[in-house]
Coordinates of C-alpha atoms and ligand atoms in Angstrom, one line a residue:
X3 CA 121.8 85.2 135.3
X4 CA 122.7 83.2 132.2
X5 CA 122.2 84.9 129.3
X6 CA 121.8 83.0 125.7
X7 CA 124.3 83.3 123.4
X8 CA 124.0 81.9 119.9
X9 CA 126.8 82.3 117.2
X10 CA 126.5 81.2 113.6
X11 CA 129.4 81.0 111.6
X12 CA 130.0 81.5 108.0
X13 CA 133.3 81.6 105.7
X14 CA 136.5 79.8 106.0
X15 CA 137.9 77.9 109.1
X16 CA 139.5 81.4 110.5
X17 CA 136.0 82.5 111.3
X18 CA 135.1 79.3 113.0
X19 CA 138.1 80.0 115.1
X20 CA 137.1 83.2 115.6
X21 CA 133.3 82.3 116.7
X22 CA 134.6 80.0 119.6
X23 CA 137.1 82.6 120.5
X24 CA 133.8 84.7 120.5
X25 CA 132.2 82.1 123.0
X26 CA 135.1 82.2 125.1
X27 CA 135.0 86.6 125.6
X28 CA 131.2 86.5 126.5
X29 CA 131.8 83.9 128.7
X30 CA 133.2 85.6 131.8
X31 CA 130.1 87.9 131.5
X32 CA 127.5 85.3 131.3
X33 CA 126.7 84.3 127.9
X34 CA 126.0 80.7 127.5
X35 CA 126.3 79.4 124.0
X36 CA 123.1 78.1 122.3
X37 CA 122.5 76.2 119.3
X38 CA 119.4 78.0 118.0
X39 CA 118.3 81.9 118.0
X40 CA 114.7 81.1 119.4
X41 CA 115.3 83.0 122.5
X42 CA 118.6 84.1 122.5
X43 CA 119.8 87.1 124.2
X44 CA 122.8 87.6 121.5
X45 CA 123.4 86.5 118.2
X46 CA 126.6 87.0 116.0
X47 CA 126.7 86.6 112.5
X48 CA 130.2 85.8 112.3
X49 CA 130.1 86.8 108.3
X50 CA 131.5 85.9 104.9
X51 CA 132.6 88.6 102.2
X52 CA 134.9 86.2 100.0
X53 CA 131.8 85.8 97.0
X54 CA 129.1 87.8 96.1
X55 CA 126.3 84.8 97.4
X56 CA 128.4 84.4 101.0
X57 CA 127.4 87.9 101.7
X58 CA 123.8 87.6 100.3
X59 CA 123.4 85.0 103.2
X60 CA 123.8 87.3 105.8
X61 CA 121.2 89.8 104.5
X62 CA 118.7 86.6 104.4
X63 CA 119.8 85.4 107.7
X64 CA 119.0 88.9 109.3
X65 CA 115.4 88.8 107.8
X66 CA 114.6 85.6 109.7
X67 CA 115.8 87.0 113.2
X68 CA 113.1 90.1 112.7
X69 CA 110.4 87.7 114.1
X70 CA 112.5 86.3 116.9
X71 CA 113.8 89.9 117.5
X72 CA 110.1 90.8 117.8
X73 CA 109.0 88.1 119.9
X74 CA 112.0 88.7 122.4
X75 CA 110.8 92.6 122.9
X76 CA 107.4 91.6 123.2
X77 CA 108.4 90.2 126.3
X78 CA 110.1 93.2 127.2
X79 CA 113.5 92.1 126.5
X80 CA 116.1 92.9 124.2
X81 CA 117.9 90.2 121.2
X82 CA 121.3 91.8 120.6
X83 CA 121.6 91.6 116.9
X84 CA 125.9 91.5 116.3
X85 CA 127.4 91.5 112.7
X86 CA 131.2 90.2 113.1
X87 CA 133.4 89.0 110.6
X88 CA 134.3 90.2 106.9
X89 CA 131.2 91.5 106.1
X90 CA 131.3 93.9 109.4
X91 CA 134.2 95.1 108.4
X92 CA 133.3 95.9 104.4
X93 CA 130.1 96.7 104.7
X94 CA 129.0 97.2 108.8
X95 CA 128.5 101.1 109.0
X96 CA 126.3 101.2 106.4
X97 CA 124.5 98.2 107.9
X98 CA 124.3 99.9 111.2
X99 CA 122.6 102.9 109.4
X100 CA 120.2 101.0 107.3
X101 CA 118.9 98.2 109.2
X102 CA 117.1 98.5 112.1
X103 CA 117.9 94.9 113.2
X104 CA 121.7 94.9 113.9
X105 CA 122.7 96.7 116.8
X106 CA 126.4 95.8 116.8
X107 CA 128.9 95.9 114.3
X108 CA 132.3 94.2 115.1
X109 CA 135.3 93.8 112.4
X110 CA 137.7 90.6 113.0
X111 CA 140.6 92.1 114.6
X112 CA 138.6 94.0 117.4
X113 CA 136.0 91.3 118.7
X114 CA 137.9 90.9 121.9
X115 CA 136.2 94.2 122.8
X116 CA 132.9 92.6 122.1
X117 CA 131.7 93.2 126.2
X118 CA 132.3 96.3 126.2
X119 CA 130.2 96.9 123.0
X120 CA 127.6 95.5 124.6
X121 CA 128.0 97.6 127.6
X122 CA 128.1 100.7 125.0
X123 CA 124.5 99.6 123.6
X124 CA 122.4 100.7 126.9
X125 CA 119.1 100.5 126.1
X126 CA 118.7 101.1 122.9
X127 CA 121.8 102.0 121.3
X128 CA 124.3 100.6 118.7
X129 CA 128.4 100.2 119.0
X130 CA 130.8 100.1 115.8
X131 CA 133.8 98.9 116.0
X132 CA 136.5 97.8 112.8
X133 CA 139.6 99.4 113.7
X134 CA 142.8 97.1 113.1
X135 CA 144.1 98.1 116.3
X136 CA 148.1 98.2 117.4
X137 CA 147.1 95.9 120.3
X138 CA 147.3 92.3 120.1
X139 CA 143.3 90.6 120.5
X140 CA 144.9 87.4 121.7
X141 CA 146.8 88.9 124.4
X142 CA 143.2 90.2 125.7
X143 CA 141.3 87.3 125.0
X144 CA 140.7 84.7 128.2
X145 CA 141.5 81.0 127.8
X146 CA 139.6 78.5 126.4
X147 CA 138.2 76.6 129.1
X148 CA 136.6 73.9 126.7
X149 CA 136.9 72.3 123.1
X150 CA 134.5 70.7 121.2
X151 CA 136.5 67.4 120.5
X152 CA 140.2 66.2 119.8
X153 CA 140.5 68.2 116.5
X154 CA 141.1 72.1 117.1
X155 CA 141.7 75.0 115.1
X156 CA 144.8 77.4 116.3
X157 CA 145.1 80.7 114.3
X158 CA 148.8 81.4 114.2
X159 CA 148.6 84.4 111.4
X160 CA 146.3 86.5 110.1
X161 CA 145.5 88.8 107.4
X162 CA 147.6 89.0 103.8
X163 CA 149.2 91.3 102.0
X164 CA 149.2 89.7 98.6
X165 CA 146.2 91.5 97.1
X166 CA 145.2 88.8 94.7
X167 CA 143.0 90.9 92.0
X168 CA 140.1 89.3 93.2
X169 CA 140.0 88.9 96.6
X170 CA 138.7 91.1 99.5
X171 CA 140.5 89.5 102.2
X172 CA 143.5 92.0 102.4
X173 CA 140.8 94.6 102.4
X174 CA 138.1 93.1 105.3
X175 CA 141.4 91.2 107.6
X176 CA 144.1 93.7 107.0
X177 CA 147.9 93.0 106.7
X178 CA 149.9 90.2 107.6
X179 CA 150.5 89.2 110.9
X180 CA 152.2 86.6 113.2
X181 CA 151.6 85.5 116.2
X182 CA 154.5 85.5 118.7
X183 CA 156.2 81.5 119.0
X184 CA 155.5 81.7 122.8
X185 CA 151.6 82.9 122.4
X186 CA 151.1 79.8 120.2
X187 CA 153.0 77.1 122.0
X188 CA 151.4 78.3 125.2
X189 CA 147.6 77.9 123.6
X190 CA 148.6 74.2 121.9
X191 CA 149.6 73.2 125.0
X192 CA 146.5 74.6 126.8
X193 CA 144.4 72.8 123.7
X194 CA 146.6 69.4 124.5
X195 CA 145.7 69.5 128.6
X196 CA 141.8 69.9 127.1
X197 CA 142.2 66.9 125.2
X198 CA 143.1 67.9 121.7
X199 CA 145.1 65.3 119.7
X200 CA 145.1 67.4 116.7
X201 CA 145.5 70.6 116.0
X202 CA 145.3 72.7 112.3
X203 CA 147.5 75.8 112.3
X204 CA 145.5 78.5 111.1
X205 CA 146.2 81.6 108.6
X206 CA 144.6 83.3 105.5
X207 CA 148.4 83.1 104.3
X208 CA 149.3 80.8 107.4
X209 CA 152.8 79.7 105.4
X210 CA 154.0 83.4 105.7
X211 CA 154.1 82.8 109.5
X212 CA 157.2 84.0 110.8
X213 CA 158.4 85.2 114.1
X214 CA 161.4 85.0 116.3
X215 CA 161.8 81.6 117.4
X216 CA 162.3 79.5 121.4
X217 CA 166.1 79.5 119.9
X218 CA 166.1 83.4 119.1
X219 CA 166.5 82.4 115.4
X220 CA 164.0 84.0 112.7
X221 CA 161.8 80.7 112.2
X222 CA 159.0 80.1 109.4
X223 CA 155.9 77.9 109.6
X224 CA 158.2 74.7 109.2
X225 CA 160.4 75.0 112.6
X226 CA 157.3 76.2 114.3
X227 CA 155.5 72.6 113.2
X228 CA 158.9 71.0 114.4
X229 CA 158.4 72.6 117.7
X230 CA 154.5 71.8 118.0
X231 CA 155.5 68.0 116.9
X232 CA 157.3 68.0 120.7
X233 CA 154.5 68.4 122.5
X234 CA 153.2 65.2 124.0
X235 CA 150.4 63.7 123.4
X236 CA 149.8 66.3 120.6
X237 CA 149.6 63.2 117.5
X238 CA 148.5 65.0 114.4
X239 CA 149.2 68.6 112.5
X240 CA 147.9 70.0 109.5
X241 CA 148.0 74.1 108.6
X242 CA 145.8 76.1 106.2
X243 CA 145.8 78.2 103.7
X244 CA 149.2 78.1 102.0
X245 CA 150.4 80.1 99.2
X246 CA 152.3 78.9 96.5
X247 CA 154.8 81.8 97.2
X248 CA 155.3 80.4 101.0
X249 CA 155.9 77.0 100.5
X250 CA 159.8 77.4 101.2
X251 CA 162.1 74.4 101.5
X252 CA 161.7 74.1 105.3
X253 CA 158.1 73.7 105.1
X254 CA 158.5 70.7 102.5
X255 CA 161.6 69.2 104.9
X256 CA 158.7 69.3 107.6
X257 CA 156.7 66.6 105.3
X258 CA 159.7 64.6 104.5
X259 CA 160.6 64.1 108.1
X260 CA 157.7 65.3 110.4
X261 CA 155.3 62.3 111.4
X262 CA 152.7 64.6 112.9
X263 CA 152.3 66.6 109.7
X264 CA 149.6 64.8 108.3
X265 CA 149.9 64.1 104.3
X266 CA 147.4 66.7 103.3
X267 CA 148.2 70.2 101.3
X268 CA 146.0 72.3 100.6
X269 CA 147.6 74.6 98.2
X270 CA 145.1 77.0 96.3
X271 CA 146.7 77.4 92.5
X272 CA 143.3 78.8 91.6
X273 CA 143.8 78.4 87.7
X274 CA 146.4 77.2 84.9
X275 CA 146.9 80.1 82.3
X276 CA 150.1 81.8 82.9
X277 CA 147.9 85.1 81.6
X278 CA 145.6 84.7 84.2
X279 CA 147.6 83.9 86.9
X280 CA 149.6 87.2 86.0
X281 CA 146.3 89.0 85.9
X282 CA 145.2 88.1 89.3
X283 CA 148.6 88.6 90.7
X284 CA 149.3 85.4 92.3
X285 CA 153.2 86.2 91.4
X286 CA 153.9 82.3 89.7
X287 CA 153.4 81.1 86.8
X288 CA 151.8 77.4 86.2
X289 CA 155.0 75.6 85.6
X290 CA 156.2 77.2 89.5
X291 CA 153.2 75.1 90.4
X292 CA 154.5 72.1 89.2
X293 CA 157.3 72.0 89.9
X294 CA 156.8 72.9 93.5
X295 CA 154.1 70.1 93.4
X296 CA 156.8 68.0 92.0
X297 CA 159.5 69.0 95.1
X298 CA 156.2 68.0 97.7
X299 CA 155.8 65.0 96.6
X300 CA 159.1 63.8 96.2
X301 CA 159.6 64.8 100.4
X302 CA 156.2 63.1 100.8
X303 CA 154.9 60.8 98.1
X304 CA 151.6 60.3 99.6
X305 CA 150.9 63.4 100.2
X306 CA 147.2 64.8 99.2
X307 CA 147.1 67.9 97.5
X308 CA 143.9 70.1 97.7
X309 CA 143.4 73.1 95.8
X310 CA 140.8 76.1 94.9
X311 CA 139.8 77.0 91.8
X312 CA 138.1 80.4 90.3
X313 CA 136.8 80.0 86.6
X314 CA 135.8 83.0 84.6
X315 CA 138.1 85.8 85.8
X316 CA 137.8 88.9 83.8
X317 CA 139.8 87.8 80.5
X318 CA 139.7 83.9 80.5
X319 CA 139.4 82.5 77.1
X320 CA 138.6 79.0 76.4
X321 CA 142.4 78.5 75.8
X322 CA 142.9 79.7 79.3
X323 CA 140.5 77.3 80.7
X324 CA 142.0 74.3 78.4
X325 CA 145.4 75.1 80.3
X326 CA 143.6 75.2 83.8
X327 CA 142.3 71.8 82.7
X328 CA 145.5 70.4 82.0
X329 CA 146.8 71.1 84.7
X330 CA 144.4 69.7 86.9
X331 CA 145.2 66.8 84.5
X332 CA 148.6 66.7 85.5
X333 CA 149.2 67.2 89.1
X334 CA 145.9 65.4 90.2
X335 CA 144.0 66.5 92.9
X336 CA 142.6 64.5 96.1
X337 CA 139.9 67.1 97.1
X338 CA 139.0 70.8 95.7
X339 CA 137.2 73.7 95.8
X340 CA 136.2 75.5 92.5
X341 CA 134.0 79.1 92.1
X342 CA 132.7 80.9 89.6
X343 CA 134.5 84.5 89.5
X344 CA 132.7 86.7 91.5
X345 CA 133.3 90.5 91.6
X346 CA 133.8 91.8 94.6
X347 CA 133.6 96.0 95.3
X348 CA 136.5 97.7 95.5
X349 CA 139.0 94.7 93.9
X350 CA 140.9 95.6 91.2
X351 CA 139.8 92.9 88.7
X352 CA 135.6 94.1 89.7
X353 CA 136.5 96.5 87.2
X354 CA 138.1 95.0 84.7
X355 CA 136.4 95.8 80.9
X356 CA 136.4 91.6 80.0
X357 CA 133.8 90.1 82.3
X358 CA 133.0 86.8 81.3
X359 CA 129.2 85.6 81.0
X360 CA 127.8 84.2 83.3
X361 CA 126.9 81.0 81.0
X362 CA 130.2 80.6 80.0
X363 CA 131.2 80.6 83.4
X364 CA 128.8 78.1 84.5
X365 CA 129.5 75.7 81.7
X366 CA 132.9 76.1 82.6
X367 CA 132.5 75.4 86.4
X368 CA 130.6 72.5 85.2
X369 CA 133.6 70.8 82.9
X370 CA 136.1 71.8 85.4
X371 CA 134.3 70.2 88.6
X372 CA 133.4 66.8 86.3
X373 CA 137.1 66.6 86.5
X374 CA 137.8 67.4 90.2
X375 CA 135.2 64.6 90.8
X376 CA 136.4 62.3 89.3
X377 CA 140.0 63.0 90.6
X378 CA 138.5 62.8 94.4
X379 CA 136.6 59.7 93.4
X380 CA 139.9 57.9 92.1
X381 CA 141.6 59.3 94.9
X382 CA 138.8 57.5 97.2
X383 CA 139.3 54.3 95.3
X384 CA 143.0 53.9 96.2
X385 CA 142.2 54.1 99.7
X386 CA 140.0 50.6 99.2
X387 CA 141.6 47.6 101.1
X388 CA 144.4 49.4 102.9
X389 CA 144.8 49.9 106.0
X390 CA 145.0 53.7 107.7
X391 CA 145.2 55.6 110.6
X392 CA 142.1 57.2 111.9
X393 CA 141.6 60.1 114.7
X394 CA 138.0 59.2 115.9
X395 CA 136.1 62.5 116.7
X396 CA 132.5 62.0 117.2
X397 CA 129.8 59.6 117.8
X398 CA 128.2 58.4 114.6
X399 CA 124.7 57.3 113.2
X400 CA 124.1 54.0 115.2
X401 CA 125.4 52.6 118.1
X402 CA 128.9 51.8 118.1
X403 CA 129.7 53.7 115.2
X404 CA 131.8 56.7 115.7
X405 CA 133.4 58.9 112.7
X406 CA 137.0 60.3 112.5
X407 CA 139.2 61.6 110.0
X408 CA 142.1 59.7 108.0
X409 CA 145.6 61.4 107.7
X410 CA 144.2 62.5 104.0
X411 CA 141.5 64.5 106.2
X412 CA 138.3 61.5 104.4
X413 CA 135.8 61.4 107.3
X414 CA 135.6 57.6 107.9
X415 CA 133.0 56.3 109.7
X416 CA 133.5 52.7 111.4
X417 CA 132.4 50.4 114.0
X418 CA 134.5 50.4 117.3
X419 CA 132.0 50.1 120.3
X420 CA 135.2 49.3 122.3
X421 CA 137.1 52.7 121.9
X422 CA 136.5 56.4 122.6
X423 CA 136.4 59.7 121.1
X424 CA 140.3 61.0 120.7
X425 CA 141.5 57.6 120.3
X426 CA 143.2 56.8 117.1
X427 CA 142.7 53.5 115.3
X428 CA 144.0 51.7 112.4
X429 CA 140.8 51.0 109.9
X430 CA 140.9 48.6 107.4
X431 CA 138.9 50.7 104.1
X432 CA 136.2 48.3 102.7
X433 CA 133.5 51.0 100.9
X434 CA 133.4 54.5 99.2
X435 CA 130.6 56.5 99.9
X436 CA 130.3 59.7 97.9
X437 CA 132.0 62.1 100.5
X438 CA 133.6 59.6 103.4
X439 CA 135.4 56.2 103.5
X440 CA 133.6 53.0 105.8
X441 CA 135.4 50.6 107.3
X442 CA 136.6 47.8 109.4
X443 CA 138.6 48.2 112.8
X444 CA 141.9 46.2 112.4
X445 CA 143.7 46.6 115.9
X446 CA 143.2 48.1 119.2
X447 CA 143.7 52.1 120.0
X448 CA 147.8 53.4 119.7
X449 CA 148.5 54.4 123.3
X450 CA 149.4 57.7 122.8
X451 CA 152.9 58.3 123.5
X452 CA 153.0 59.6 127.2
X453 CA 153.7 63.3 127.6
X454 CA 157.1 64.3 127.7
X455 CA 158.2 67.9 126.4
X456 CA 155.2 69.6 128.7
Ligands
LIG516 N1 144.3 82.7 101.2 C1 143.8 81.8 100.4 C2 142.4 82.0 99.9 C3 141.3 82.5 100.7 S1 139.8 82.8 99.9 C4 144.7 81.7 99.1 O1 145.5 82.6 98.9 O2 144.5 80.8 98.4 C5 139.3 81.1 99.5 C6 139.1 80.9 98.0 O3 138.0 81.7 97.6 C7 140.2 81.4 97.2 O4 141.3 80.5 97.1 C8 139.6 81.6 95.8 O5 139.6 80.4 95.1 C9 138.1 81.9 96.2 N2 137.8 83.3 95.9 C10 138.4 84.4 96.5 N3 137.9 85.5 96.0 C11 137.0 85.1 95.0 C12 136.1 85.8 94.1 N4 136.1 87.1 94.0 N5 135.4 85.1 93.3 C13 135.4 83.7 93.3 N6 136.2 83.0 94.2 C14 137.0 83.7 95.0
LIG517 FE1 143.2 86.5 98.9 FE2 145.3 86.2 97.4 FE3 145.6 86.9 100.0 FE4 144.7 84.4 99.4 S1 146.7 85.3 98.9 S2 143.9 85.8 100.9 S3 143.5 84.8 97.5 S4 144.7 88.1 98.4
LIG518 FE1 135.4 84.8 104.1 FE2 136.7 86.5 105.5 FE3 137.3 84.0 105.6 S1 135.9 86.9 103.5 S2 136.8 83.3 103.6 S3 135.5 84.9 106.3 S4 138.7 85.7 105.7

């Protein structure tokens, strides 16, 4: 029997990752995935802990599966209620205790045990699980027998041990760790054979990958990309999140002379005061930021750089902010993601004495994403007119129209009735729209260079 599975997903790409590997364990034991609760047998609330209002959302979320929960045992059946992701793991046994909804709580390094939970739950039970265990999840996980289009997400590290003042993520994903070489070529490859074109190495510090390499050398995330780059009809890379820390010279040769490495950075700086930077513990100062930005770009002068933001960390003065502003001034930024500081139990900085008002912080968050706007707009504008590159990855609006992604990761939407999903086509940019690029087809698909280092 076919049981429905739904899985909704919140947080960063990791967790997206993480809800298709998800798919891919209940599989094998009959869980079909779904694309609405009404009627599921299982849902998972793959959760987000990073902000106060990410974790909110799961609390709401659970609410609105009480009457679908009801209406499934009215029928004499059971809706398997699963919490998995960061908010399992920071907050799941006290869920488990107080709500009478969730039946399973499952932390992100343990999800490969997920059937067995199930299995635990008899009739009316509940399972718990957030250990970081010593075994490797990946090496227990079954393949995946299908992808969702020719853009794929491949964790290749996970968890950090930076302990940024604000952050929660050392706390709910535990300390760093690489994947072995062979574990990751073996899956691109696999991703590749399902049709993937383009694959985004994934890690919460995914430029602190290391491992021992093909060669038996100690490699870093740059000779790994070089290795990826062989694979055949594998045409585009990108990795995310990077550290400032991380970005080590091999990394930036990998731009200079990689062609698959696609011309997009997204390197989180998060603010511009050397006082706050010291206070949240990123270990550089604002001037390390620049001039790494300034050894980037002169590997890769197109390259698009991408960053986060947080305003109103405990201590932030207007001057602070001024120099946050500046140097968003400076290094200008294609695309970017800014918050409002958010305290966040059991960080360091939650306790700081200097909380800044929540006014301030707004008004801040206000001046400082006027900026980033127009930044991405400009960056937009350039684009007009020329010609680029795009991986098409699903159908569009109307008929004919299909929407990819340029090397600069726009979505651009544009007319080619004549060519397929996965195909990559050259697109001549003729409008702006506020968060994609249209435009016009301007030759026939690339053949994609036939595989050779399988
Ligand atoms: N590993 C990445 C970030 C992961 S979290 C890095 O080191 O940059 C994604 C973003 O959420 C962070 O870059 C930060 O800007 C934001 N963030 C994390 N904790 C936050 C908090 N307590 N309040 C507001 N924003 C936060
Ligand atoms: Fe969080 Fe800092 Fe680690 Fe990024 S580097 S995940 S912001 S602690
Ligand atoms: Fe959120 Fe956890 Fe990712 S806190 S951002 S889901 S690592």
């Amino acid at each position: 029997m076919t049981r429905k599975l739904f899985i909704k997903t919140y947080g960063c790409q990791m967790n997206a990752y993480d809800s298709a590997r998800m798919a891919d364990v209940m599989a094998p034991h009959g869980y079909a995935i779904v694309d609405a609760p009404d009627g599921a047998d299982m849902v998972v609330l793959n959760t987000c802990h990073i902000r106060e209002k990410a974790a909110e959302k799961v609390y709401s979320e659970l609410g609105r599966l009480r009457a679908l929960k009801q209406e499934k045992a009215a029928q004499g059946e059971r809706m398997i209620v699963a919490v998995a992701g960061c908010v399992a793991q920071a907050e799941g046994e006290e869920m488990l205790r107080r709500s009478d909804l969730v039946d399973i709580v499952v932390g992100p390094q343990v999800y490969h045990r997920l059937p067995e939970l199930v299995a635990r739950l008899g009739r009316d039970g509940k399972a718990l699980d957030t250990e970081f265990p010593t075994d490797d999840k990946f090496d227990a996980m079954p393949e995946t027998k299908a992808v969702e289009g020719p853009a794929a997400f491949l964790t290749v590290q996970e968890g950090c041990d930076k302990f940024c003042t604000f952050c929660v993520v050392p706390y709910t994903r535990g300390a760093e760790y690489s994947r072995p070489v062979s574990q990751i070529v073996a899956e691109a490859r696999h991703l590749v054979d399902l049709g993937v074109r383009e694959i985004t190495l994934l890690g919460q510090n995914v430029n602190a990958f290391h491992g021992a390499g093909v060669d038996g050398e100690a490699w870093g995330l740059g000779q790994l990309i070089r290795h990826l780059a062989r694979i055949g009809g594998l045409e585009r890379l990108r990795y995310t999140t990077s550290h400032p820390r991380d970005m080590d010279d091999e990394l930036i040769a990998a731009h200079r002379d990689e062609a698959k490495l696609m011309p997009y950075l997204h390197l989180p700086v998060q603010a511009g005061s050397d006082t706050v930077l010291e206070a949240m513990n990123r270990g550089h100062t604002a001037d390390d930021y620049r001039r790494l930005v300034g050894r980037i770009r002169a590997a890769r002068p197109d390259i698009a750089l991408s960053s986060d933001f947080i305003v109103g960390f405990p201590g932030e003065t207007d001057r602070d902010f001024e120099a946050t502003l500046d140097l968003v001034r400076e290094v200008g930024f294609a695309q970017s993601f800014s918050f409002k500081y958010s305290a966040r139990p059991g960080t360091p900085a939650a306790a700081a004495r200097k909380q800044v008002p929540d006014d301030v912080k707004a008004d801040r968050l206000a001046r400082l994403q006027a900026l980033l706007d127009e930044q991405a707009t400009a960056f937009a504008q350039d684009c007009l007119d020329r010609s680029i590159d795009v991986l098409l990855e699903k159908p569009g609006r109307y008929p004919g129209q299909l929407i990819g992604r340029s090397p600069y990761l726009q979505a651009v939407h544009v007319v080619a009735p004549d060519h397929a999903i996965g195909d990559i086509v050259s697109v001549r940019v003729s409008e702006v729209m506020p968060h994609s690029l249209r435009g016009e087809l301007v030759s026939t698909a690339r053949t994609p260079i036939a595989a050779v280092a399988h």
